[in-house]
Amino acid sequence: MPIPVILDCDPGHDDVFAIWLAAANPAIDLRAVTTVGGNGLLEHTTLNARVALTVAGVDGVPVARGAAGPLAGSLHPAEDIHGANALGGPVLPEPTVPLDERDAQTLMRDVIQASEAPVTIVATGPLTNIGLLVRDHPDLIPGIARVIWMGGSTTRGNATPYAEFNALTDPEAIALVLDSRVDFTMVGLNITHQALVTREVRERIGRIGTRTAAFGSELLEFFCSTYEVAQGMPDGPLHDPITVAMLIDPAVATTVRSHLDIEVDGTHTRGATRVDLIDALGAEPNATIAMDLDTDRFWTLVEEAVAALA
Ligand code: BDR
Ligand code: CA
């Protein structure tokens, strides 16, 4: 049976590929897309989610707007990577996919309550919406099979030396999700920096020939050019779709069980994910940590999805 999935995202170039992979692969039953302020303001990330589905010719997946900003502090969009509208590069078509009149919390609740099986939440942005869901609707937690989140790192950060962007944006939300004891997987920079958009990858996607591939090629060109300037990485890392790929084919990534917590204070380390890979704490593992990527399997899944869409 396909896995029922809610995709919570902040598109964002790499989020778009996560949406496409979830929409195209038959192992996934994409029941909802919810948006959060992150890479861009909520108005942009919400529009961009609708654009991503429209370009790919995907109808019938409700899209709902979630939190505009983090639980504490204010939002600092990643304009240096994603541009002023969070989806720099291509001209964006007017979306034909409508905005659901429910907010993200209500849509997630409805999907979870209506599902015959527990629902997997894939999160590819700040965890604000998911933190609010488990805080305000604890009755729904048994209906959540797992949360698989792109964010954090076992090693370096990218927004600060120790903090990854999604983690830094809303550490308090991560704490709420970890405290809820929902089954949690972290897909951090330590693995996503293995998903490099090399010239060969761009050429292969460019040759696919679908409308989705053409739009995706423009996204990747922009993304790699900003990553080169902002992070010194001309082959930008396509972080977010690894989450979906791991659901489709667990062999895409190796994982370990470990104790994970999040730094919400810290003089220099707010937003750092502390992953106890050496078991120094002797604490019960509370998370699955993605470690190493099978890049060939990963890109094959992404390319198949882009080829299968409009
Ligand atoms: C994460 O931050 C965003 O810029 C990307 O979409 C990804 O989710 C990487 O740090
Ligand atoms: Ca994202």
mmCIF file of C-alpha atoms and ligand atoms in Angstrom:
data_model
loop_
_atom_site.group_PDB
_atom_site.id
_atom_site.type_symbol
_atom_site.label_atom_id
_atom_site.label_comp_id
_atom_site.label_asym_id
_atom_site.label_seq_id
_atom_site.Cartn_x
_atom_site.Cartn_y
_atom_site.Cartn_z
ATOM 1 C CA MET A 1 0.000 0.000 0.000
ATOM 2 C CA PRO A 2 1.382 3.466 -0.810
ATOM 3 C CA ILE A 3 2.562 5.394 2.250
ATOM 4 C CA PRO A 4 0.134 8.192 3.216
ATOM 5 C CA VAL A 5 2.198 11.371 3.418
ATOM 6 C CA ILE A 6 1.788 15.006 4.392
ATOM 7 C CA LEU A 7 4.616 17.126 2.993
ATOM 8 C CA ASP A 8 5.326 20.244 5.033
ATOM 9 C CA CYS A 9 7.682 22.550 3.161
ATOM 10 C CA ASP A 10 9.048 26.028 2.420
ATOM 11 C CA PRO A 11 9.751 26.003 -1.330
ATOM 12 C CA GLY A 12 12.598 26.755 -2.054
ATOM 13 C CA HIS A 13 14.344 25.075 -4.974
ATOM 14 C CA ASP A 14 15.121 21.756 -3.283
ATOM 15 C CA ASP A 15 11.658 21.591 -1.684
ATOM 16 C CA VAL A 16 10.173 21.649 -5.187
ATOM 17 C CA PHE A 17 12.048 18.456 -6.053
ATOM 18 C CA ALA A 18 10.765 16.885 -2.832
ATOM 19 C CA ILE A 19 7.207 17.782 -3.867
ATOM 20 C CA TRP A 20 7.742 16.321 -7.328
ATOM 21 C CA LEU A 21 9.248 13.099 -5.990
ATOM 22 C CA ALA A 22 6.380 12.644 -3.525
ATOM 23 C CA ALA A 23 3.779 13.392 -6.188
ATOM 24 C CA ALA A 24 5.261 11.154 -8.870
ATOM 25 C CA ASN A 25 6.440 8.023 -7.114
ATOM 26 C CA PRO A 26 3.776 5.324 -6.718
ATOM 27 C CA ALA A 27 5.158 4.294 -3.317
ATOM 28 C CA ILE A 28 3.861 7.581 -1.902
ATOM 29 C CA ASP A 29 0.254 8.673 -1.487
ATOM 30 C CA LEU A 30 0.636 12.443 -1.179
ATOM 31 C CA ARG A 31 -2.407 13.565 0.812
ATOM 32 C CA ALA A 32 -1.505 17.202 1.520
ATOM 33 C CA VAL A 33 1.126 19.865 1.073
ATOM 34 C CA THR A 34 1.433 22.395 3.879
ATOM 35 C CA THR A 35 3.647 25.454 3.857
ATOM 36 C CA VAL A 36 5.702 27.381 6.353
ATOM 37 C CA GLY A 37 7.741 30.552 6.335
ATOM 38 C CA GLY A 38 11.392 29.621 5.884
ATOM 39 C CA ASN A 39 13.349 30.013 2.674
ATOM 40 C CA GLY A 40 10.963 32.856 1.924
ATOM 41 C CA LEU A 41 7.997 34.635 3.401
ATOM 42 C CA LEU A 42 4.916 32.458 3.772
ATOM 43 C CA GLU A 43 3.160 34.187 0.880
ATOM 44 C CA HIS A 44 6.041 33.146 -1.394
ATOM 45 C CA THR A 45 6.513 29.597 -0.112
ATOM 46 C CA THR A 46 2.764 28.976 -0.413
ATOM 47 C CA LEU A 47 2.583 30.353 -3.933
ATOM 48 C CA ASN A 48 5.684 28.344 -4.849
ATOM 49 C CA ALA A 49 4.164 25.079 -3.610
ATOM 50 C CA ARG A 50 1.142 25.696 -5.825
ATOM 51 C CA VAL A 51 3.431 26.566 -8.736
ATOM 52 C CA ALA A 52 5.438 23.354 -8.240
ATOM 53 C CA LEU A 53 2.278 21.233 -8.447
ATOM 54 C CA THR A 54 0.911 23.249 -11.360
ATOM 55 C CA VAL A 55 4.096 22.888 -13.428
ATOM 56 C CA ALA A 56 4.122 19.149 -12.767
ATOM 57 C CA GLY A 57 0.452 18.769 -13.732
ATOM 58 C CA VAL A 58 -0.535 17.407 -10.311
ATOM 59 C CA ASP A 59 -4.178 18.014 -9.386
ATOM 60 C CA GLY A 60 -6.101 17.042 -6.296
ATOM 61 C CA VAL A 61 -3.473 17.457 -3.586
ATOM 62 C CA PRO A 62 -4.698 20.130 -1.152
ATOM 63 C CA VAL A 63 -2.251 22.924 -0.335
ATOM 64 C CA ALA A 64 -2.673 24.837 2.923
ATOM 65 C CA ARG A 65 -0.835 27.707 4.486
ATOM 66 C CA GLY A 66 0.797 27.298 7.879
ATOM 67 C CA ALA A 67 2.901 29.429 10.195
ATOM 68 C CA ALA A 68 4.405 32.624 8.828
ATOM 69 C CA GLY A 69 7.345 32.581 11.186
ATOM 70 C CA PRO A 70 9.041 30.711 14.010
ATOM 71 C CA LEU A 71 7.712 30.249 17.530
ATOM 72 C CA ALA A 72 10.361 32.614 18.901
ATOM 73 C CA GLY A 73 12.101 35.481 17.193
ATOM 74 C CA SER A 74 11.605 36.537 13.624
ATOM 75 C CA LEU A 75 12.090 34.930 10.237
ATOM 76 C CA HIS A 76 15.257 35.519 8.238
ATOM 77 C CA PRO A 77 14.570 34.097 4.761
ATOM 78 C CA ALA A 78 17.421 32.496 2.828
ATOM 79 C CA GLU A 79 17.400 35.046 0.028
ATOM 80 C CA ASP A 80 21.090 34.529 -0.658
ATOM 81 C CA ILE A 81 20.336 30.977 -1.799
ATOM 82 C CA HIS A 82 16.734 31.051 -3.028
ATOM 83 C CA GLY A 83 16.252 34.634 -4.204
ATOM 84 C CA ALA A 84 13.744 37.280 -3.121
ATOM 85 C CA ASN A 85 10.689 35.139 -3.971
ATOM 86 C CA ALA A 86 12.290 31.902 -2.643
ATOM 87 C CA LEU A 87 12.191 30.402 -6.137
ATOM 88 C CA GLY A 88 14.577 32.469 -8.195
ATOM 89 C CA GLY A 89 15.396 31.534 -11.775
ATOM 90 C CA PRO A 90 12.394 30.590 -13.906
ATOM 91 C CA VAL A 91 9.426 32.777 -14.685
ATOM 92 C CA LEU A 92 6.689 31.429 -12.408
ATOM 93 C CA PRO A 93 3.389 30.587 -14.102
ATOM 94 C CA GLU A 94 0.112 31.595 -12.508
ATOM 95 C CA PRO A 95 -0.796 28.516 -10.440
ATOM 96 C CA THR A 96 -3.978 26.658 -11.310
ATOM 97 C CA VAL A 97 -3.721 24.537 -8.156
ATOM 98 C CA PRO A 98 -5.922 26.325 -5.602
ATOM 99 C CA LEU A 99 -5.128 27.266 -2.033
ATOM 100 C CA ASP A 100 -7.167 25.193 0.416
ATOM 101 C CA GLU A 101 -9.363 27.313 2.647
ATOM 102 C CA ARG A 102 -8.242 25.410 5.746
ATOM 103 C CA ASP A 103 -5.036 26.386 7.518
ATOM 104 C CA ALA A 104 -2.195 23.866 7.722
ATOM 105 C CA GLN A 105 -3.091 22.671 11.237
ATOM 106 C CA THR A 106 -6.671 21.958 10.225
ATOM 107 C CA LEU A 107 -5.705 20.234 7.004
ATOM 108 C CA MET A 108 -3.120 18.063 8.764
ATOM 109 C CA ARG A 109 -5.690 17.172 11.427
ATOM 110 C CA ASP A 110 -8.293 16.261 8.825
ATOM 111 C CA VAL A 111 -5.858 14.120 6.849
ATOM 112 C CA ILE A 112 -4.611 12.283 9.941
ATOM 113 C CA GLN A 113 -8.119 11.675 11.284
ATOM 114 C CA ALA A 114 -9.424 10.466 7.923
ATOM 115 C CA SER A 115 -6.528 8.122 7.240
ATOM 116 C CA GLU A 116 -6.988 4.374 7.565
ATOM 117 C CA ALA A 117 -3.298 4.070 8.526
ATOM 118 C CA PRO A 118 -0.941 6.359 10.468
ATOM 119 C CA VAL A 119 0.340 9.196 8.302
ATOM 120 C CA THR A 120 3.998 9.989 7.667
ATOM 121 C CA ILE A 121 4.939 13.656 7.880
ATOM 122 C CA VAL A 122 7.816 14.705 5.675
ATOM 123 C CA ALA A 123 9.127 18.107 6.699
ATOM 124 C CA THR A 124 11.578 20.016 4.541
ATOM 125 C CA GLY A 125 11.550 23.385 6.242
ATOM 126 C CA PRO A 126 11.540 24.816 9.757
ATOM 127 C CA LEU A 127 9.489 22.529 12.043
ATOM 128 C CA THR A 128 7.098 25.272 13.170
ATOM 129 C CA ASN A 129 3.914 23.668 11.809
ATOM 130 C CA ILE A 130 4.795 20.252 13.208
ATOM 131 C CA GLY A 131 5.767 21.658 16.588
ATOM 132 C CA LEU A 132 2.418 23.442 16.795
ATOM 133 C CA LEU A 133 0.578 20.292 15.699
ATOM 134 C CA VAL A 134 2.030 18.067 18.423
ATOM 135 C CA ARG A 135 1.719 20.843 21.033
ATOM 136 C CA ASP A 136 -1.894 21.755 20.268
ATOM 137 C CA HIS A 137 -3.235 18.369 19.109
ATOM 138 C CA PRO A 138 -1.494 15.692 21.214
ATOM 139 C CA ASP A 139 -4.465 13.421 20.492
ATOM 140 C CA LEU A 140 -3.208 13.213 16.887
ATOM 141 C CA ILE A 141 0.246 11.874 17.779
ATOM 142 C CA PRO A 142 -0.801 8.181 17.573
ATOM 143 C CA GLY A 143 -1.992 8.931 14.043
ATOM 144 C CA ILE A 144 1.485 10.061 12.986
ATOM 145 C CA ALA A 145 3.599 7.130 11.805
ATOM 146 C CA ARG A 146 6.797 9.156 11.820
ATOM 147 C CA VAL A 147 8.290 12.550 11.092
ATOM 148 C CA ILE A 148 11.186 12.592 8.662
ATOM 149 C CA TRP A 149 12.816 16.001 8.600
ATOM 150 C CA MET A 150 15.473 17.670 6.512
ATOM 151 C CA GLY A 151 17.416 19.758 8.933
ATOM 152 C CA GLY A 152 20.235 19.795 11.423
ATOM 153 C CA SER A 153 23.603 18.174 11.008
ATOM 154 C CA THR A 154 25.900 15.732 12.750
ATOM 155 C CA THR A 155 28.810 17.925 11.721
ATOM 156 C CA ARG A 156 28.909 21.505 10.469
ATOM 157 C CA GLY A 157 26.146 24.049 10.002
ATOM 158 C CA ASN A 158 25.351 26.246 7.040
ATOM 159 C CA ALA A 159 23.569 29.226 8.617
ATOM 160 C CA THR A 160 26.048 29.509 11.490
ATOM 161 C CA PRO A 161 29.138 27.380 12.120
ATOM 162 C CA TYR A 162 27.034 24.994 14.214
ATOM 163 C CA ALA A 163 23.460 25.416 12.978
ATOM 164 C CA GLU A 164 21.719 24.361 9.808
ATOM 165 C CA PHE A 165 19.149 26.801 8.359
ATOM 166 C CA ASN A 166 15.904 24.916 9.154
ATOM 167 C CA ALA A 167 17.137 24.136 12.665
ATOM 168 C CA LEU A 168 18.294 27.672 13.345
ATOM 169 C CA THR A 169 15.019 29.109 12.106
ATOM 170 C CA ASP A 170 12.911 27.348 14.752
ATOM 171 C CA PRO A 171 14.783 25.430 17.480
ATOM 172 C CA GLU A 172 11.812 25.666 19.853
ATOM 173 C CA ALA A 173 9.650 23.779 17.374
ATOM 174 C CA ILE A 174 12.246 21.004 17.134
ATOM 175 C CA ALA A 175 12.210 20.723 20.921
ATOM 176 C CA LEU A 176 8.413 20.324 20.881
ATOM 177 C CA VAL A 177 8.609 17.575 18.267
ATOM 178 C CA LEU A 178 11.362 15.695 20.129
ATOM 179 C CA ASP A 179 9.470 16.048 23.414
ATOM 180 C CA SER A 180 6.375 14.534 21.790
ATOM 181 C CA ARG A 181 8.351 11.288 21.305
ATOM 182 C CA VAL A 182 6.990 10.875 17.824
ATOM 183 C CA ASP A 183 9.164 8.561 15.702
ATOM 184 C CA PHE A 184 11.722 11.033 14.347
ATOM 185 C CA THR A 185 14.303 10.878 11.576
ATOM 186 C CA MET A 186 16.826 13.650 10.974
ATOM 187 C CA VAL A 187 18.210 14.097 7.475
ATOM 188 C CA GLY A 188 20.951 16.627 8.081
ATOM 189 C CA LEU A 189 23.685 18.372 6.153
ATOM 190 C CA ASN A 190 26.077 15.487 6.840
ATOM 191 C CA ILE A 191 24.093 13.432 4.296
ATOM 192 C CA THR A 192 22.506 16.141 2.149
ATOM 193 C CA HIS A 193 25.921 17.489 1.173
ATOM 194 C CA GLN A 194 26.384 14.154 -0.604
ATOM 195 C CA ALA A 195 23.494 15.013 -3.003
ATOM 196 C CA LEU A 196 25.486 17.410 -5.121
ATOM 197 C CA VAL A 197 23.911 18.800 -8.263
ATOM 198 C CA THR A 198 26.907 18.118 -10.491
ATOM 199 C CA ARG A 199 27.140 19.177 -14.123
ATOM 200 C CA GLU A 200 26.331 15.570 -15.106
ATOM 201 C CA VAL A 201 23.161 15.629 -13.013
ATOM 202 C CA ARG A 202 22.104 18.916 -14.606
ATOM 203 C CA GLU A 203 22.809 17.563 -18.075
ATOM 204 C CA ARG A 204 20.795 14.394 -17.439
ATOM 205 C CA ILE A 205 17.816 16.366 -16.128
ATOM 206 C CA GLY A 206 18.139 18.803 -19.024
ATOM 207 C CA ARG A 207 17.825 15.926 -21.486
ATOM 208 C CA ILE A 208 14.608 14.498 -19.992
ATOM 209 C CA GLY A 209 12.415 16.747 -22.080
ATOM 210 C CA THR A 210 9.336 17.202 -19.906
ATOM 211 C CA ARG A 211 7.968 20.622 -18.903
ATOM 212 C CA THR A 212 8.840 19.710 -15.326
ATOM 213 C CA ALA A 213 12.426 18.943 -16.326
ATOM 214 C CA ALA A 214 12.781 22.242 -18.177
ATOM 215 C CA PHE A 215 11.488 24.176 -15.161
ATOM 216 C CA GLY A 216 13.661 22.072 -12.865
ATOM 217 C CA SER A 217 16.741 22.800 -14.964
ATOM 218 C CA GLU A 218 16.198 26.522 -14.557
ATOM 219 C CA LEU A 219 15.787 26.032 -10.818
ATOM 220 C CA LEU A 220 19.013 24.053 -10.572
ATOM 221 C CA GLU A 221 20.969 26.573 -12.596
ATOM 222 C CA PHE A 222 19.926 29.386 -10.256
ATOM 223 C CA PHE A 223 20.435 27.249 -7.141
ATOM 224 C CA CYS A 224 23.964 26.205 -8.117
ATOM 225 C CA SER A 225 24.953 29.768 -9.002
ATOM 226 C CA THR A 226 23.787 31.141 -5.642
ATOM 227 C CA TYR A 227 25.319 28.223 -3.751
ATOM 228 C CA GLU A 228 28.648 28.956 -5.395
ATOM 229 C CA VAL A 229 28.547 32.580 -4.271
ATOM 230 C CA ALA A 230 27.026 32.064 -0.826
ATOM 231 C CA GLN A 231 28.656 28.799 0.238
ATOM 232 C CA GLY A 232 31.511 28.208 -2.189
ATOM 233 C CA MET A 233 29.738 25.138 -3.586
ATOM 234 C CA PRO A 234 29.210 25.336 -7.366
ATOM 235 C CA ASP A 235 27.470 21.943 -7.243
ATOM 236 C CA GLY A 236 24.754 22.885 -4.778
ATOM 237 C CA PRO A 237 23.373 20.162 -2.470
ATOM 238 C CA LEU A 238 19.755 19.155 -3.199
ATOM 239 C CA HIS A 239 18.898 18.590 0.446
ATOM 240 C CA ASP A 240 15.151 18.125 0.709
ATOM 241 C CA PRO A 241 14.170 15.245 -1.621
ATOM 242 C CA ILE A 242 16.412 12.838 0.311
ATOM 243 C CA THR A 243 13.628 12.644 2.906
ATOM 244 C CA VAL A 244 11.120 11.400 0.341
ATOM 245 C CA ALA A 245 13.666 9.125 -1.334
ATOM 246 C CA MET A 246 14.326 7.408 2.005
ATOM 247 C CA LEU A 247 10.627 6.658 2.345
ATOM 248 C CA ILE A 248 10.429 5.221 -1.147
ATOM 249 C CA ASP A 249 13.593 3.162 -0.842
ATOM 250 C CA PRO A 250 15.181 2.908 2.604
ATOM 251 C CA ALA A 251 18.365 1.606 0.957
ATOM 252 C CA VAL A 252 18.972 5.131 -0.361
ATOM 253 C CA ALA A 253 20.585 6.009 2.971
ATOM 254 C CA THR A 254 22.303 4.334 5.862
ATOM 255 C CA THR A 255 21.012 5.318 9.289
ATOM 256 C CA VAL A 256 21.938 4.995 12.943
ATOM 257 C CA ARG A 257 19.846 5.315 16.076
ATOM 258 C CA SER A 258 21.185 8.002 18.369
ATOM 259 C CA HIS A 259 20.295 10.494 21.027
ATOM 260 C CA LEU A 260 19.413 13.863 19.505
ATOM 261 C CA ASP A 261 18.638 17.141 21.128
ATOM 262 C CA ILE A 262 18.497 20.741 20.045
ATOM 263 C CA GLU A 263 20.298 23.762 21.409
ATOM 264 C CA VAL A 264 17.726 26.467 22.083
ATOM 265 C CA ASP A 265 20.043 28.644 24.171
ATOM 266 C CA GLY A 266 23.766 28.703 23.532
ATOM 267 C CA THR A 267 25.936 31.774 23.338
ATOM 268 C CA HIS A 268 27.195 30.755 19.895
ATOM 269 C CA THR A 269 25.333 27.553 19.163
ATOM 270 C CA ARG A 270 21.576 28.244 19.061
ATOM 271 C CA GLY A 271 19.999 25.855 16.563
ATOM 272 C CA ALA A 272 22.777 23.266 16.780
ATOM 273 C CA THR A 273 21.596 19.660 16.712
ATOM 274 C CA ARG A 274 23.530 17.616 19.250
ATOM 275 C CA VAL A 275 23.757 14.075 17.906
ATOM 276 C CA ASP A 276 25.473 11.716 20.316
ATOM 277 C CA LEU A 277 27.125 9.416 17.773
ATOM 278 C CA ILE A 278 29.765 8.353 20.303
ATOM 279 C CA ASP A 279 27.202 7.579 23.024
ATOM 280 C CA ALA A 280 28.976 9.893 25.425
ATOM 281 C CA LEU A 281 25.728 10.647 27.226
ATOM 282 C CA GLY A 282 24.548 7.077 27.668
ATOM 283 C CA ALA A 283 21.079 8.420 26.884
ATOM 284 C CA GLU A 284 18.313 6.441 25.238
ATOM 285 C CA PRO A 285 18.364 6.904 21.426
ATOM 286 C CA ASN A 286 15.381 9.050 20.448
ATOM 287 C CA ALA A 287 16.008 9.559 16.747
ATOM 288 C CA THR A 288 17.101 7.914 13.544
ATOM 289 C CA ILE A 289 19.960 9.788 11.936
ATOM 290 C CA ALA A 290 20.599 9.575 8.193
ATOM 291 C CA MET A 291 24.303 9.101 7.536
ATOM 292 C CA ASP A 292 25.382 8.100 4.028
ATOM 293 C CA LEU A 293 23.653 8.465 0.691
ATOM 294 C CA ASP A 294 23.571 6.058 -2.235
ATOM 295 C CA THR A 295 23.824 8.891 -4.735
ATOM 296 C CA ASP A 296 23.066 6.777 -7.811
ATOM 297 C CA ARG A 297 19.834 5.427 -6.317
ATOM 298 C CA PHE A 298 18.891 8.909 -5.170
ATOM 299 C CA TRP A 299 19.373 10.637 -8.513
ATOM 300 C CA THR A 300 17.647 7.794 -10.338
ATOM 301 C CA LEU A 301 14.536 8.346 -8.195
ATOM 302 C CA VAL A 302 14.635 12.113 -8.761
ATOM 303 C CA GLU A 303 15.121 11.760 -12.505
ATOM 304 C CA GLU A 304 12.362 9.140 -12.819
ATOM 305 C CA ALA A 305 9.988 11.485 -11.018
ATOM 306 C CA VAL A 306 10.822 14.449 -13.228
ATOM 307 C CA ALA A 307 10.358 12.248 -16.299
ATOM 308 C CA ALA A 308 6.996 10.899 -15.090
ATOM 309 C CA LEU A 309 5.436 14.324 -14.517
ATOM 310 C CA ALA A 310 3.993 16.734 -17.086
HETATM 311 C C1 BDR B 1 17.594 23.624 4.082
HETATM 312 O O1 BDR B 1 17.361 25.033 4.126
HETATM 313 C C2 BDR B 1 16.721 25.461 2.948
HETATM 314 O O2 BDR B 1 17.449 26.483 2.371
HETATM 315 C C3 BDR B 1 16.604 24.272 2.035
HETATM 316 O O3 BDR B 1 15.352 24.274 1.366
HETATM 317 C C4 BDR B 1 16.737 23.087 2.951
HETATM 318 O O4 BDR B 1 15.497 22.685 3.475
HETATM 319 C C5 BDR B 1 19.073 23.375 3.947
HETATM 320 O O5 BDR B 1 19.781 23.944 5.013
HETATM 321 CA CA CA B 2 13.408 23.465 2.508
#
